Coordinates of C-alpha atoms (C1' of nucleotides) in Angstrom, one line a residue:
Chain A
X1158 CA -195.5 19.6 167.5
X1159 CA -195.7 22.7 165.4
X1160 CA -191.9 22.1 164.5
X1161 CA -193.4 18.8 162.6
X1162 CA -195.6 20.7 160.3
X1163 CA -193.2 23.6 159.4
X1164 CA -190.6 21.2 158.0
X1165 CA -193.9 19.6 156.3
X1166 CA -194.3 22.6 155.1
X1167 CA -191.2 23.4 153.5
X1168 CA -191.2 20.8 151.4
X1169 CA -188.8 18.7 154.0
X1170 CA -189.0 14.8 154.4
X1171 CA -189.8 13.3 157.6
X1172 CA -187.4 11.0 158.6
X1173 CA -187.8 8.9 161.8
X1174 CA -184.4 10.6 162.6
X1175 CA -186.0 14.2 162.7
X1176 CA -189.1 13.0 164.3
X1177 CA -186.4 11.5 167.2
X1178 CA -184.5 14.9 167.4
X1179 CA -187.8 17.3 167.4
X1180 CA -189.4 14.9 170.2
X1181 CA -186.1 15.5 172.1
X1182 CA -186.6 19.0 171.7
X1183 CA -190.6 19.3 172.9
X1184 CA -190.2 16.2 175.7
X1185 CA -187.0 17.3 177.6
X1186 CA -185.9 20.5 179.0
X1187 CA -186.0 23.7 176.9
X1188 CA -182.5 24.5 177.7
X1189 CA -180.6 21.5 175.8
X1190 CA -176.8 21.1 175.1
X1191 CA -176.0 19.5 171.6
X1192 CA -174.8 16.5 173.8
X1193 CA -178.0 15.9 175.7
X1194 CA -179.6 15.8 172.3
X1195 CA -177.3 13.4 170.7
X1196 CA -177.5 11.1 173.5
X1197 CA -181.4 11.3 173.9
X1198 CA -182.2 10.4 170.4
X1199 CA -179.1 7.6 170.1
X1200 CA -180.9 6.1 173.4
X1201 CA -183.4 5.1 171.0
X1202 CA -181.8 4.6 167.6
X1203 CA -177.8 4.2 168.0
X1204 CA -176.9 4.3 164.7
X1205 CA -178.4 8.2 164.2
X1206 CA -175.1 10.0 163.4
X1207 CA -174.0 13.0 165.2
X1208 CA -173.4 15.1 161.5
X1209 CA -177.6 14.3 160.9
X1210 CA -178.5 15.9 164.7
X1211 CA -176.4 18.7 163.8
X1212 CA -177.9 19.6 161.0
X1213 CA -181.4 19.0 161.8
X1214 CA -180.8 21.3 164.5
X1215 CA -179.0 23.9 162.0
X1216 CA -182.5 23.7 160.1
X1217 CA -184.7 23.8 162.9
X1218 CA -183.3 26.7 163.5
X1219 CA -183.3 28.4 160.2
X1220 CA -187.0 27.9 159.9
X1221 CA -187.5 29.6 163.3
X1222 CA -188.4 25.9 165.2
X1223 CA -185.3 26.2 167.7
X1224 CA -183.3 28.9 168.7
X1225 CA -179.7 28.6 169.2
X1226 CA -176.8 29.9 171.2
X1227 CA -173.9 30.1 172.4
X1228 CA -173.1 29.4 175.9
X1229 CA -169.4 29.3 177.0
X1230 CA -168.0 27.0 174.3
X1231 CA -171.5 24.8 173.8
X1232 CA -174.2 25.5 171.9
X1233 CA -177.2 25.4 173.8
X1234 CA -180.8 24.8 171.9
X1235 CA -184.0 26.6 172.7
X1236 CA -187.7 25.1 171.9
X1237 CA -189.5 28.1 170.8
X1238 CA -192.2 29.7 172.2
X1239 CA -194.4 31.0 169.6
X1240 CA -196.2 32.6 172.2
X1241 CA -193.7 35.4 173.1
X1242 CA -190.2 35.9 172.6
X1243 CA -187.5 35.8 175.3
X1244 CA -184.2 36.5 176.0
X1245 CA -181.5 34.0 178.3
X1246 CA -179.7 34.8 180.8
X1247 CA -177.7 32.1 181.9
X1248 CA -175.2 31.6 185.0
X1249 CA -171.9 31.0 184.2
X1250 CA -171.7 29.3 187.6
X1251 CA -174.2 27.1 188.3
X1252 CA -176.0 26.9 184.6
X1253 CA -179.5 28.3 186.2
X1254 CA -180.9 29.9 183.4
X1255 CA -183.5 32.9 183.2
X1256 CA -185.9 34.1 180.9
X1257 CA -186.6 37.7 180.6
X1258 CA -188.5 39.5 178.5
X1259 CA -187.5 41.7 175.9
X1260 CA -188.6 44.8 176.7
X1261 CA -185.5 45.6 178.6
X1262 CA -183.2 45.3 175.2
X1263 CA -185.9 47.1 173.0
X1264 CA -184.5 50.6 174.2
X1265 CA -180.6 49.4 173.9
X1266 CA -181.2 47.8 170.7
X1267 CA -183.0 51.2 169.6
X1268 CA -180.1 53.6 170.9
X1269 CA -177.0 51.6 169.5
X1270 CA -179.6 52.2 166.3
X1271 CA -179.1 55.5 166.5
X1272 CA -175.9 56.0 167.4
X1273 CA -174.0 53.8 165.6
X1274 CA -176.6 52.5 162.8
X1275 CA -175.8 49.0 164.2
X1276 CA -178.4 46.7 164.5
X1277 CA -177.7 43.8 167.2
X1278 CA -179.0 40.5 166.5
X1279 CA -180.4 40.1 170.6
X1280 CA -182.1 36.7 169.1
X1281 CA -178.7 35.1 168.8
X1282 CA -177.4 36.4 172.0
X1283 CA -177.4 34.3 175.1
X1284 CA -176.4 37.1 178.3
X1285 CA -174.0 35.2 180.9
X1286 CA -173.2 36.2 183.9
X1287 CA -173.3 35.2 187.9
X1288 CA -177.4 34.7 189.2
X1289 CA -178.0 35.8 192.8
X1290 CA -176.8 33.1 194.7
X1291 CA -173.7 32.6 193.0
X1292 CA -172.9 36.6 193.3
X1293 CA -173.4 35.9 197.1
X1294 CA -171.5 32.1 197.4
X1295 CA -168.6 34.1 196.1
X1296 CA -168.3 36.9 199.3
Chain B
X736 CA -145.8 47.2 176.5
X737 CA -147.4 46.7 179.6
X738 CA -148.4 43.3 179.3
X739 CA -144.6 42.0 180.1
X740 CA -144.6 44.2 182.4
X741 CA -147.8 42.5 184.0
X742 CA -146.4 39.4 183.3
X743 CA -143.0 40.0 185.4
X744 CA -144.8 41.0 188.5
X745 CA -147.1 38.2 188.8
X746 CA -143.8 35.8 188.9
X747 CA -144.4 34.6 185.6
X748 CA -141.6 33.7 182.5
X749 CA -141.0 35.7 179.8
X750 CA -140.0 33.5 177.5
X751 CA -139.3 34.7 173.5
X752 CA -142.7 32.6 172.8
X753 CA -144.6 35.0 175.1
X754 CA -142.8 38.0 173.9
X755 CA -143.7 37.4 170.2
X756 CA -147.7 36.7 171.3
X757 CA -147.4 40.1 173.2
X758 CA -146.1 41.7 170.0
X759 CA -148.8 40.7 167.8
X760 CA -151.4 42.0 170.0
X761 CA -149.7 45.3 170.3
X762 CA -148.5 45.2 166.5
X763 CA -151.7 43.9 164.5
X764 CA -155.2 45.2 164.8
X765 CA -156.8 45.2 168.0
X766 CA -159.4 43.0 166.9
X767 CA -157.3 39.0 165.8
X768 CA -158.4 36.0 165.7
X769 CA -156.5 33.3 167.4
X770 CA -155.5 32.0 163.8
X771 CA -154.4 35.1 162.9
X772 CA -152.2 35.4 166.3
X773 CA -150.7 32.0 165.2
X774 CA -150.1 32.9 161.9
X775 CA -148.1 35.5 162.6
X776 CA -146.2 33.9 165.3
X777 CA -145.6 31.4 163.1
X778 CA -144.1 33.3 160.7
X779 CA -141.1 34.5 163.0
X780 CA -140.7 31.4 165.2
X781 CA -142.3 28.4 163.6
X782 CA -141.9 25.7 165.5
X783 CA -143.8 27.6 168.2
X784 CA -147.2 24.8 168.8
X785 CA -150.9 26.1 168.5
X786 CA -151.4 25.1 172.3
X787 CA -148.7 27.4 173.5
X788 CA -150.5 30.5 172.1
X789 CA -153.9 29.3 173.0
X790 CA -152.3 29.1 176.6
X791 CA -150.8 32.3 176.6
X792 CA -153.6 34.0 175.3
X793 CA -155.5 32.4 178.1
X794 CA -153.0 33.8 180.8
X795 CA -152.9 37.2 179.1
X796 CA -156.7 37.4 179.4
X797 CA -156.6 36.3 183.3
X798 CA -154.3 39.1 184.3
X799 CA -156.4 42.0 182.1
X800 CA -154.2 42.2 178.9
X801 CA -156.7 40.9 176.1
X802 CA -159.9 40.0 176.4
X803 CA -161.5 37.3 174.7
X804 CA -164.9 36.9 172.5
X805 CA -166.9 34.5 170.6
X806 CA -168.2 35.9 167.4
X807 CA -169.8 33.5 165.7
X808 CA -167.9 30.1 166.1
X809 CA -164.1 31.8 166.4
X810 CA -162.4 33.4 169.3
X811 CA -161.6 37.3 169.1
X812 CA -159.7 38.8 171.2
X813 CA -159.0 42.7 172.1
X814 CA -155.9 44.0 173.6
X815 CA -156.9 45.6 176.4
X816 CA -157.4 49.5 176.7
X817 CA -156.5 50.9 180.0
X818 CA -157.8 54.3 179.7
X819 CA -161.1 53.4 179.0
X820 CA -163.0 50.0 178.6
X821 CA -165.8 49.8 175.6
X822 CA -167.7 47.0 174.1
X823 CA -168.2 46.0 170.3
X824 CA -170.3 45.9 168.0
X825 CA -169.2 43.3 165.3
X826 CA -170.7 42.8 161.7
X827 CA -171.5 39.7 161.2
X828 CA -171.9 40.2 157.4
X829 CA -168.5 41.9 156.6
X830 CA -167.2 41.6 160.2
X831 CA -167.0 45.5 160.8
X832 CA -166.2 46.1 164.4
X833 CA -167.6 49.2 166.0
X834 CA -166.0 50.3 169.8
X835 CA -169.1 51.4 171.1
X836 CA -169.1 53.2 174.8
X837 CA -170.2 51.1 178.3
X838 CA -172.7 54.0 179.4
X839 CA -175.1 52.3 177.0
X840 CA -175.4 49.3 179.0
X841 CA -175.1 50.4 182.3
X842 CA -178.5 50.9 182.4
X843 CA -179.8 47.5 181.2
X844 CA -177.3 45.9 184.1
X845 CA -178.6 48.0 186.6
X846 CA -182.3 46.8 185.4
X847 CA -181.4 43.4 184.9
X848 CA -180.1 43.6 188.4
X849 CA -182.9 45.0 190.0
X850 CA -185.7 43.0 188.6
X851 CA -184.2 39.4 188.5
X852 CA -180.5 39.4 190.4
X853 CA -179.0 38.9 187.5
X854 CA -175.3 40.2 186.6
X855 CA -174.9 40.2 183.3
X856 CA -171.2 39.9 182.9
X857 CA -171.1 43.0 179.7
X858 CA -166.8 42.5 179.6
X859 CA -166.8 39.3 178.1
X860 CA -169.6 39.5 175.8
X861 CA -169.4 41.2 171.7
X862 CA -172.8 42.2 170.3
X863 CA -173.3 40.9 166.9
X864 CA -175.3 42.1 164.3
X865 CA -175.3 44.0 161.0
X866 CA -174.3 47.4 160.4
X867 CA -175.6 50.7 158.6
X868 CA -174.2 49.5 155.3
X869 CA -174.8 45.8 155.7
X870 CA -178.5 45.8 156.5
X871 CA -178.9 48.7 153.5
X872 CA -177.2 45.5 151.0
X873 CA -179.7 43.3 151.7
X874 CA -182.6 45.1 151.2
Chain C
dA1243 C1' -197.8 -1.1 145.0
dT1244 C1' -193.9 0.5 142.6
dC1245 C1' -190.9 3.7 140.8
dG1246 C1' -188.0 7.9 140.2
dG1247 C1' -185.9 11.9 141.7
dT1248 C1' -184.4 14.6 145.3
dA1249 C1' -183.6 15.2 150.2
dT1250 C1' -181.3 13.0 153.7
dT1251 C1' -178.2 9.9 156.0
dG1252 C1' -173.9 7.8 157.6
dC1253 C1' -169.3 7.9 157.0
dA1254 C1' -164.6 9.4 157.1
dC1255 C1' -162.2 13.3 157.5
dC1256 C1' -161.3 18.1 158.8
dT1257 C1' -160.9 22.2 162.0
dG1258 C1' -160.4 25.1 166.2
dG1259 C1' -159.4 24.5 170.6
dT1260 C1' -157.9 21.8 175.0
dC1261 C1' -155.2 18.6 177.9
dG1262 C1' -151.7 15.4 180.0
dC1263 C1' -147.1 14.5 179.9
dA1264 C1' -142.2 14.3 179.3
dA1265 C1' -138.5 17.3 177.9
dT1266 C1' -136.8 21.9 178.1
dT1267 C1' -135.7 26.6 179.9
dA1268 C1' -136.1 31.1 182.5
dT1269 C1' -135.0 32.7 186.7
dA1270 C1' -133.3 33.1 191.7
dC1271 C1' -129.6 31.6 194.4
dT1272 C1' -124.8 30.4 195.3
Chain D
dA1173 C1' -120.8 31.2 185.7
dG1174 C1' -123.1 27.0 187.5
dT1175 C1' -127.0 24.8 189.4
dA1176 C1' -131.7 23.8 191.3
dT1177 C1' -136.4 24.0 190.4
dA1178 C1' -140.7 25.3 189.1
dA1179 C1' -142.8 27.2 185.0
dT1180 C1' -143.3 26.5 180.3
dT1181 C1' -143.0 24.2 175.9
dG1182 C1' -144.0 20.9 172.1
dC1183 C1' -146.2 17.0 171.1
dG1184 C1' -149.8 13.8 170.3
dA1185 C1' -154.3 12.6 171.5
dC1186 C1' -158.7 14.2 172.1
dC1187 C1' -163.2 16.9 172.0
dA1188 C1' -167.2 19.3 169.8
dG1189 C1' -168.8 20.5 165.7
dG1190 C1' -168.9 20.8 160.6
dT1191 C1' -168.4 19.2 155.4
dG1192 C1' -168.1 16.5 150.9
dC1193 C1' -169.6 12.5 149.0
dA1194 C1' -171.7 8.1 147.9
dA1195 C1' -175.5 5.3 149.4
dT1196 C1' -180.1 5.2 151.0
dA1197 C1' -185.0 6.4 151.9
dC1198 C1' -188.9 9.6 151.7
dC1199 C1' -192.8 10.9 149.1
dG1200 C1' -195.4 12.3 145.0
dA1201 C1' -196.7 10.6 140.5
dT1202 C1' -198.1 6.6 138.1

DNA sequence: ATCGGTATTGCACCTGGTCGCAATTATACT
DNA sequence: AGTATAATTGCGACCAGGTGCAATACCGAT
């Protein structure tokens, strides 16, 4: 419920709408499409319009509450874990998704550093590709 | 040229629509987005439609000509390099692209691999981020 | 408890991109 | 050159997502 008290804390009201679209966040899966959002929270309170989830979502995510990405053409949303970060990946075939940890980008991220002076944004980035099953359905 | 030429042997029309979305690839930067394709289409042929680039640009990224990236909330796409295949970096401050070589990734598939299964599919993804001269602005 | 100001909402409209469909056209065959 | 036919086009409708604006509601001060 810690995304409650950050927008508290920012000065934000609390609007039944928000509490709706946070509880979303924290009761169902941590891997949620825009659309499951929008139809979880207008199960309970139909008139909540689509713009008002979006941007909730847009500042959840701008205080660091939700993280997120971009997953073929959806935007998928995160919970965060304050506990440790961790990065997606997600298969573009069957929609299982992954966590791993970030140690495995902390060496990339430091050579294209060095190299280039470019410094990717690995929070934003969502990895797709084909899990282990899929990589074998397809032989 | 070679993208006609790809075109012809798979059986498919070349019709003047197609040959003016092939020209802007090879013509323009190698780094458009769509709107920028349809612009310039546009300008020669105007009564060519939106969805008929959108679906050429979809065919041409089937058979290897293009490829095609999200940066932020717009398609990007690449013409196609034979001689050697790199990924990008892409500002997203003052969208700067940078063609940075595969060998840097190679070894975070091969772990990624390893420890979960996991192919990350590196050809269709663009790393975002800031660059040298972006990140210096902002502090 | 009520009041005022600012944050937030719902709405209507916009944008990039996709899709089904009827009309058109590039090509292969004669 | 003329024709058959399957691929392709343009169109209009649609989808997810975003924006400006006037109306509303939260919340701190009274």
């Amino acid at each position: 419920m810690s995304c409650i008290k950050t927008l508290k804390e920012k000065g934000l009201k609390l609007t039944p709408q928000r509490r709706l679209i946070v509880d979303a966040i924290h009761d169902i899966d941590t891997n949620l499409t825009a659309e499951e959002i929008i139809t979880h929270v207008q199960a309970r309170m139909p008139e909540v319009h689509k713009s008002t989830i979006y941007r909730t979502l847009e500042l959840l995510e701008k205080y660091g509450c939700v993280f997120k990405s971009e997953v073929g053409e959806r935007s998928v949303y995160h919970h965060v874990d304050e506990r440790h970060h961790h990065h997606h990946l997600v298969c573009s075939s069957c929609g299982k998704t992954i966590e791993c940890d970030e140690d495995f980008f902390t060496n990339l991220e430091k050579s294209l550093a060095e190299k280039y002076g470019f410094n990717v944004d690995f929070k934003h980035i969502v990895m797709s590709g084909l899990c282990e099953k899929c990589k074998n359905k397809n032989k």
